[in-house]
Amino acid sequence: MRDMAAVLLCGCLSTPAVCADSVVRVWLDSVRDVRTMESLSDDMWSHGIHGGSADYLVTPEQREALGRTNLKWCVFIEDVESLVRAEHDRLSRPPEEGGVADDAWFSDFKNLAAIEARLEALVALRPDRASLFTVGTSIEGRAIRGIRISALPVGTAAPAVVLNGTQHAREWGATMTCMYMADRLVETADSDPVVAQILARTEVLVIPVVNVDGYVFTWADTANRLWRKNRRDNGDGTFGVDPNRNWGFQWGGAGASTNPASETYRGTDAFSEPETQAMRTFFEARPNIVSNIDFHSYSQLVLSPWAYTTDASEDGDVFQSIGSDMSSAITQSGGLNYIVGPVGTTLYLASGGSVDWVYGSRAALAWTTEVRDTGNYGFVMPPSEILPCARENFAATLVFLDRTTRAAAIVPQVAPTTIVAGTPTTITAKIRPSLSGSVSARVLRWRVGSGAWNTVVMSSLGNNLFSAALPAFPCGTSVSWHILAVGTPVDAVWPSNGMEQPFQSVAASEVVLTSVDFESAPGWAFGIAGDTATGGVWTRGDPVGTSAQAEDDHSPAPGTQCAFTGQGVVGGGAGAADVDGGATTLQSPSLGTMTAAMELRFWYWYSNNLGASPNQDEMPVQVLGSGGVWTTIATISSSQTAWREMRLPLSGVVPIGSPVAVRFLAQDLGAGSLVEAAVDDVQLVGVGCLFAPADFDNSGAVDGSDLAVLLSQWGSSGNADLNSDGTVGGPDLTLLLASWG
Ligand code: 0X9
Ligand code: ZN
């Protein structure tokens, strides 16, 4: 599994004859690897996904020492100093200031004085919406400033959110992103209806630079550009406490250093630093703060509690749901890919961070966003990236602002898929009341077509879980629904884009035609002629799990078996029995004959270095298409280390009347060579309406006898009430005639 492809890909020199500090990406497959690396460099720039890789700043000597280890690594930034020097030369030229009302200010990074001037300019532009405040004073005596943006007068009881940045001095991308949040909120306070609506009911408190001394220090001299901590004189010749290890929730736990020289030095005590003390006092003085984003760079992550432990937080589902919506907003705005998850399991353990204190001690919903990039430039990002980075994060911030400041956060428990015709559909959701709001009713609202809305009160299942059922609908009925938590300061609704865009689906019948649970699998091929894999070939059995492979199959007990790549031994390493050297194919026999509407469903597990990048391996899922050619209908590429279902419609791919067969190609081709896959419970399902909804007698056609049924129910209720409005009448006749014949 240790291939050298990744090393070559990002330009590694195996015999470095370098005289500059560089940033290396190191693949860390075990705790031992982590220890080896930590003994070499204390300055971790970024961490890949848990179990993957991490970036470190290394001196030429450290880089040579790295070459003597058996770690797999590559160079991401060959010469950090020259990047810093180039940045400094650029910034020494007179800046393009731009007026308040344009984006020119974001054409390059700005020092603290320019940031404060900009905050003042924003207030001058909209004194009716913006005002300045001071959080407190840094250890060197600088004011930590912020800007309050709201349409409500100071002192109004309303939910507040905090957007803060630059706890770490060198993370200039986060500073500019935070500034852009303030800028957009002020400048589009009236023109953007979403912003106007949010400002009408909330206070947004933006603190772009928490670590003011550190920030000023990084601007003072190119030699200081990569300073991270605050400027505490530790009294032993070293400087600086890591502010994001100094907050007082689980302070002193994992992932924080007791060594004053370390980049993650936690300080002498919880809240030993004036900067974190000031932030604590600020949060404590404002019980109306309901949520927070702490901006950092880099890695493109939307992170939530916990950071001090890998245990899930009580609101893990709320964090995941809102975080995913934030990440989707980023991509939908044309932005890059941001990975979502708790700090502890996505990144690394880090105690004493703000995200844990804000959630753990203040009970407000808290995120840490790591903005661009993913390591090509790291902290020394080209200025052309500032606006794209800021814009994508503004899209996420709008989602965050909307979803965390309503009466409740609503999270559907089972991702709703289709509505099965002829049977009620239970909808369950977590409805978590907001800190500063209250919920008076929770309802499921539904309607057929554009008919009137119906309301069903949801019943409590305990633990903020509520459920209600949609009634049974005839096949083909188009149903819209949403969940509404009625309350203050404003109702919450799911889907979160509001009542204008409810969840929509068409009631469909489902018939499972074939089901394979791999307790037996007649006719399946585990590896086929032409496969190139040299190890980890598909097999069937009860898998021995690792961090990269399932431990249990998916089928309910007594099922134990599934299809998976390479059986390992108990206690074996993650990469010991994975796919190596090429592709291995799991191929089905014919599962049935294609009809008008069919779906292939299966459950899968997949890992390829758990997100380490670069990662080039993918698992194509193919079916026999026209002319009997294997056709890719899905490509599984992101790691999925828990069973997950995939449903793939086959219409338009498999010709009607042809056999349906599927195959899964697990392959180790590119970089990121730890590849494991498993598949279970493959089903061929007939979906859609076998008969038109108005074919009351199931004769196969809507005709005179169906019209007679409708007329016999005219004015009353019955199965001829096609639009489910309670009465059989004109609209139902129209629907019937529309499917005549
Ligand atoms: O380690 C950190 O503080 C953050 N990463 S960074 O590279 N910007 O330094 C991650 C913060 C995660 N959140 C907490 N630990 N609270
Ligand atoms: Zn940071």
PDB file of N, CA and C and ligand atoms in Angstrom, residues 44-47 167-168 170-171 174 228 242-245 247 254-255 263-264 294-299 301 303-308 343-344 347-357 367-371 379, ligand 1:
ATOM      1  N   MET A  44       2.706  22.308  12.672  1.00  0.00           N
ATOM      2  CA  MET A  44       1.758  21.699  11.755  1.00  0.00           C
ATOM      3  C   MET A  44       0.949  22.817  11.112  1.00  0.00           C
ATOM      4  N   TRP A  45       0.973  22.892   9.810  1.00  0.00           N
ATOM      5  CA  TRP A  45       0.243  23.950   9.116  1.00  0.00           C
ATOM      6  C   TRP A  45      -1.205  23.570   8.913  1.00  0.00           C
ATOM      7  N   SER A  46      -1.413  22.331   8.663  1.00  0.00           N
ATOM      8  CA  SER A  46      -2.775  21.887   8.406  1.00  0.00           C
ATOM      9  C   SER A  46      -2.803  20.393   8.527  1.00  0.00           C
ATOM     10  N   HIS A  47      -3.993  19.909   8.777  1.00  0.00           N
ATOM     11  CA  HIS A  47      -4.164  18.481   8.914  1.00  0.00           C
ATOM     12  C   HIS A  47      -5.148  18.017   7.872  1.00  0.00           C
ATOM     13  N   GLN A 167      -7.770  34.241  15.362  1.00  0.00           N
ATOM     14  CA  GLN A 167      -7.161  33.854  16.634  1.00  0.00           C
ATOM     15  C   GLN A 167      -5.704  33.519  16.344  1.00  0.00           C
ATOM     16  N   HIS A 168      -5.464  33.012  15.134  1.00  0.00           N
ATOM     17  CA  HIS A 168      -4.095  32.698  14.711  1.00  0.00           C
ATOM     18  C   HIS A 168      -3.604  33.766  13.749  1.00  0.00           C
ATOM     19  N   ARG A 170      -1.203  34.322  11.597  1.00  0.00           N
ATOM     20  CA  ARG A 170      -0.763  34.175  10.200  1.00  0.00           C
ATOM     21  C   ARG A 170      -1.896  33.827   9.243  1.00  0.00           C
ATOM     22  N   GLU A 171      -3.110  33.613   9.759  1.00  0.00           N
ATOM     23  CA  GLU A 171      -4.194  33.116   8.911  1.00  0.00           C
ATOM     24  C   GLU A 171      -4.936  34.269   8.242  1.00  0.00           C
ATOM     25  N   ALA A 174      -8.402  34.073   6.592  1.00  0.00           N
ATOM     26  CA  ALA A 174      -9.547  34.084   7.503  1.00  0.00           C
ATOM     27  C   ALA A 174      -9.895  35.526   7.891  1.00  0.00           C
ATOM     28  N   ARG A 228       1.953  32.446  14.758  1.00  0.00           N
ATOM     29  CA  ARG A 228       0.604  31.917  14.979  1.00  0.00           C
ATOM     30  C   ARG A 228      -0.022  32.414  16.291  1.00  0.00           C
ATOM     31  N   ASP A 242      -1.049  29.816  22.375  1.00  0.00           N
ATOM     32  CA  ASP A 242      -2.011  29.598  21.292  1.00  0.00           C
ATOM     33  C   ASP A 242      -3.406  29.957  21.833  1.00  0.00           C
ATOM     34  N   PRO A 243      -4.010  31.045  21.347  1.00  0.00           N
ATOM     35  CA  PRO A 243      -5.317  31.427  21.883  1.00  0.00           C
ATOM     36  C   PRO A 243      -6.341  30.297  21.749  1.00  0.00           C
ATOM     37  N   ASN A 244      -6.214  29.512  20.679  1.00  0.00           N
ATOM     38  CA  ASN A 244      -7.198  28.454  20.461  1.00  0.00           C
ATOM     39  C   ASN A 244      -6.876  27.166  21.212  1.00  0.00           C
ATOM     40  N   ARG A 245      -6.028  27.273  22.217  1.00  0.00           N
ATOM     41  CA  ARG A 245      -5.815  26.182  23.170  1.00  0.00           C
ATOM     42  C   ARG A 245      -5.993  26.714  24.591  1.00  0.00           C
ATOM     43  N   TRP A 247      -8.920  28.466  25.808  1.00  0.00           N
ATOM     44  CA  TRP A 247     -10.288  28.643  26.290  1.00  0.00           C
ATOM     45  C   TRP A 247     -10.593  27.604  27.368  1.00  0.00           C
ATOM     46  N   ALA A 254      -6.340  16.853  25.487  1.00  0.00           N
ATOM     47  CA  ALA A 254      -5.547  16.381  24.344  1.00  0.00           C
ATOM     48  C   ALA A 254      -5.300  17.478  23.311  1.00  0.00           C
ATOM     49  N   GLY A 255      -4.198  17.351  22.594  1.00  0.00           N
ATOM     50  CA  GLY A 255      -3.933  18.217  21.445  1.00  0.00           C
ATOM     51  C   GLY A 255      -3.560  19.639  21.804  1.00  0.00           C
ATOM     52  N   GLU A 263       3.914  25.619  19.157  1.00  0.00           N
ATOM     53  CA  GLU A 263       2.905  26.396  18.425  1.00  0.00           C
ATOM     54  C   GLU A 263       1.507  26.193  18.998  1.00  0.00           C
ATOM     55  N   THR A 264       1.321  25.139  19.793  1.00  0.00           N
ATOM     56  CA  THR A 264      -0.004  24.898  20.382  1.00  0.00           C
ATOM     57  C   THR A 264       0.048  25.003  21.910  1.00  0.00           C
ATOM     58  N   ASP A 294     -15.958  30.674  14.040  1.00  0.00           N
ATOM     59  CA  ASP A 294     -14.589  31.113  14.294  1.00  0.00           C
ATOM     60  C   ASP A 294     -13.807  30.789  13.022  1.00  0.00           C
ATOM     61  N   PHE A 295     -13.390  31.837  12.283  1.00  0.00           N
ATOM     62  CA  PHE A 295     -12.717  31.603  11.002  1.00  0.00           C
ATOM     63  C   PHE A 295     -11.211  31.390  11.183  1.00  0.00           C
ATOM     64  N   HIS A 296     -10.722  30.332  10.541  1.00  0.00           N
ATOM     65  CA  HIS A 296      -9.291  30.024  10.499  1.00  0.00           C
ATOM     66  C   HIS A 296      -8.906  29.740   9.057  1.00  0.00           C
ATOM     67  N   SER A 297      -7.619  29.500   8.840  1.00  0.00           N
ATOM     68  CA  SER A 297      -7.193  28.937   7.569  1.00  0.00           C
ATOM     69  C   SER A 297      -6.097  27.937   7.920  1.00  0.00           C
ATOM     70  N   TYR A 298      -5.829  26.912   7.106  1.00  0.00           N
ATOM     71  CA  TYR A 298      -6.501  26.615   5.870  1.00  0.00           C
ATOM     72  C   TYR A 298      -6.878  25.149   5.864  1.00  0.00           C
ATOM     73  N   SER A 299      -7.591  24.677   4.890  1.00  0.00           N
ATOM     74  CA  SER A 299      -7.961  23.266   4.681  1.00  0.00           C
ATOM     75  C   SER A 299      -9.353  23.091   4.089  1.00  0.00           C
ATOM     76  N   LEU A 301     -12.649  23.441   5.538  1.00  0.00           N
ATOM     77  CA  LEU A 301     -13.409  22.555   6.409  1.00  0.00           C
ATOM     78  C   LEU A 301     -14.479  23.361   7.133  1.00  0.00           C
ATOM     79  N   LEU A 303     -16.161  22.853  10.537  1.00  0.00           N
ATOM     80  CA  LEU A 303     -15.969  21.978  11.689  1.00  0.00           C
ATOM     81  C   LEU A 303     -16.856  22.362  12.863  1.00  0.00           C
ATOM     82  N   SER A 304     -17.245  21.361  13.650  1.00  0.00           N
ATOM     83  CA  SER A 304     -18.122  21.610  14.798  1.00  0.00           C
ATOM     84  C   SER A 304     -17.582  20.861  16.014  1.00  0.00           C
ATOM     85  N   PRO A 305     -18.155  21.093  17.211  1.00  0.00           N
ATOM     86  CA  PRO A 305     -17.714  20.342  18.399  1.00  0.00           C
ATOM     87  C   PRO A 305     -17.981  18.837  18.231  1.00  0.00           C
ATOM     88  N   TRP A 306     -17.296  18.007  18.959  1.00  0.00           N
ATOM     89  CA  TRP A 306     -16.257  18.412  19.890  1.00  0.00           C
ATOM     90  C   TRP A 306     -14.890  18.428  19.234  1.00  0.00           C
ATOM     91  N   ALA A 307     -13.995  19.236  19.837  1.00  0.00           N
ATOM     92  CA  ALA A 307     -12.607  19.233  19.395  1.00  0.00           C
ATOM     93  C   ALA A 307     -11.739  18.495  20.416  1.00  0.00           C
ATOM     94  N   TYR A 308     -12.199  18.436  21.686  1.00  0.00           N
ATOM     95  CA  TYR A 308     -11.343  17.834  22.723  1.00  0.00           C
ATOM     96  C   TYR A 308     -11.462  16.319  22.763  1.00  0.00           C
ATOM     97  N   VAL A 343     -14.590  18.492  14.781  1.00  0.00           N
ATOM     98  CA  VAL A 343     -13.130  18.673  14.784  1.00  0.00           C
ATOM     99  C   VAL A 343     -12.432  17.366  15.128  1.00  0.00           C
ATOM    100  N   GLY A 344     -12.865  16.756  16.239  1.00  0.00           N
ATOM    101  CA  GLY A 344     -12.148  15.605  16.795  1.00  0.00           C
ATOM    102  C   GLY A 344     -12.019  14.436  15.841  1.00  0.00           C
ATOM    103  N   LEU A 347     -10.482  16.233  11.987  1.00  0.00           N
ATOM    104  CA  LEU A 347      -9.193  16.907  11.916  1.00  0.00           C
ATOM    105  C   LEU A 347      -8.219  16.252  12.895  1.00  0.00           C
ATOM    106  N   TYR A 348      -8.292  16.672  14.137  1.00  0.00           N
ATOM    107  CA  TYR A 348      -7.438  16.106  15.173  1.00  0.00           C
ATOM    108  C   TYR A 348      -8.014  16.568  16.505  1.00  0.00           C
ATOM    109  N   LEU A 349      -7.537  15.979  17.583  1.00  0.00           N
ATOM    110  CA  LEU A 349      -7.993  16.427  18.893  1.00  0.00           C
ATOM    111  C   LEU A 349      -7.290  17.733  19.224  1.00  0.00           C
ATOM    112  N   ALA A 350      -8.055  18.697  19.728  1.00  0.00           N
ATOM    113  CA  ALA A 350      -7.490  19.988  20.113  1.00  0.00           C
ATOM    114  C   ALA A 350      -8.346  20.525  21.245  1.00  0.00           C
ATOM    115  N   SER A 351      -7.796  20.527  22.453  1.00  0.00           N
ATOM    116  CA  SER A 351      -8.587  21.007  23.588  1.00  0.00           C
ATOM    117  C   SER A 351      -8.308  22.483  23.841  1.00  0.00           C
ATOM    118  N   GLY A 352      -9.264  23.136  24.495  1.00  0.00           N
ATOM    119  CA  GLY A 352      -9.089  24.548  24.823  1.00  0.00           C
ATOM    120  C   GLY A 352      -9.376  25.469  23.654  1.00  0.00           C
ATOM    121  N   GLY A 353     -10.122  24.975  22.683  1.00  0.00           N
ATOM    122  CA  GLY A 353     -10.475  25.812  21.532  1.00  0.00           C
ATOM    123  C   GLY A 353     -11.776  26.548  21.766  1.00  0.00           C
ATOM    124  N   SER A 354     -11.992  27.586  20.978  1.00  0.00           N
ATOM    125  CA  SER A 354     -13.199  28.379  21.194  1.00  0.00           C
ATOM    126  C   SER A 354     -14.449  27.591  20.855  1.00  0.00           C
ATOM    127  N   VAL A 355     -14.380  26.739  19.833  1.00  0.00           N
ATOM    128  CA  VAL A 355     -15.587  26.040  19.397  1.00  0.00           C
ATOM    129  C   VAL A 355     -16.173  25.204  20.543  1.00  0.00           C
ATOM    130  N   ASP A 356     -15.306  24.576  21.340  1.00  0.00           N
ATOM    131  CA  ASP A 356     -15.785  23.752  22.449  1.00  0.00           C
ATOM    132  C   ASP A 356     -16.327  24.603  23.592  1.00  0.00           C
ATOM    133  N   TRP A 357     -15.674  25.735  23.861  1.00  0.00           N
ATOM    134  CA  TRP A 357     -16.143  26.577  24.969  1.00  0.00           C
ATOM    135  C   TRP A 357     -17.496  27.212  24.608  1.00  0.00           C
ATOM    136  N   TRP A 367     -19.166  26.755  15.230  1.00  0.00           N
ATOM    137  CA  TRP A 367     -18.380  26.139  14.158  1.00  0.00           C
ATOM    138  C   TRP A 367     -17.003  26.780  14.083  1.00  0.00           C
ATOM    139  N   THR A 368     -16.045  26.021  13.551  1.00  0.00           N
ATOM    140  CA  THR A 368     -14.770  26.567  13.125  1.00  0.00           C
ATOM    141  C   THR A 368     -14.725  26.347  11.626  1.00  0.00           C
ATOM    142  N   THR A 369     -14.625  27.409  10.859  1.00  0.00           N
ATOM    143  CA  THR A 369     -14.459  27.225   9.419  1.00  0.00           C
ATOM    144  C   THR A 369     -12.995  27.447   9.081  1.00  0.00           C
ATOM    145  N   GLU A 370     -12.412  26.473   8.415  1.00  0.00           N
ATOM    146  CA  GLU A 370     -11.053  26.628   7.881  1.00  0.00           C
ATOM    147  C   GLU A 370     -11.241  26.989   6.415  1.00  0.00           C
ATOM    148  N   VAL A 371     -10.835  28.202   6.034  1.00  0.00           N
ATOM    149  CA  VAL A 371     -11.069  28.665   4.671  1.00  0.00           C
ATOM    150  C   VAL A 371      -9.974  28.139   3.727  1.00  0.00           C
ATOM    151  N   PHE A 379      -0.817  29.498   4.168  1.00  0.00           N
ATOM    152  CA  PHE A 379      -1.111  30.800   4.776  1.00  0.00           C
ATOM    153  C   PHE A 379      -0.739  31.957   3.858  1.00  0.00           C
TER     154      PHE A 379
HETATM  155  O1  0X9 B   1      -5.717  23.884  15.496  1.00  0.00           O
HETATM  156  C1  0X9 B   1      -6.506  24.834  15.452  1.00  0.00           C
HETATM  157  O2  0X9 B   1      -6.667  25.622  16.344  1.00  0.00           O
HETATM  158  C2  0X9 B   1      -7.359  25.001  14.208  1.00  0.00           C
HETATM  159  N1  0X9 B   1      -6.607  24.703  13.041  1.00  0.00           N
HETATM  160  S1  0X9 B   1      -5.465  25.748  12.568  1.00  0.00           S
HETATM  161  O3  0X9 B   1      -4.726  25.134  11.494  1.00  0.00           O
HETATM  162  N2  0X9 B   1      -6.174  27.022  11.970  1.00  0.00           N
HETATM  163  O4  0X9 B   1      -4.672  26.120  13.679  1.00  0.00           O
HETATM  164  C3  0X9 B   1      -8.528  24.048  14.320  1.00  0.00           C
HETATM  165  C4  0X9 B   1      -9.437  24.491  15.365  1.00  0.00           C
HETATM  166  C5  0X9 B   1     -10.434  23.467  15.688  1.00  0.00           C
HETATM  167  N3  0X9 B   1     -11.198  23.934  16.754  1.00  0.00           N
HETATM  168  C6  0X9 B   1     -10.818  23.845  18.032  1.00  0.00           C
HETATM  169  N4  0X9 B   1      -9.790  23.142  18.391  1.00  0.00           N
HETATM  170  N5  0X9 B   1     -11.521  24.460  18.893  1.00  0.00           N
END
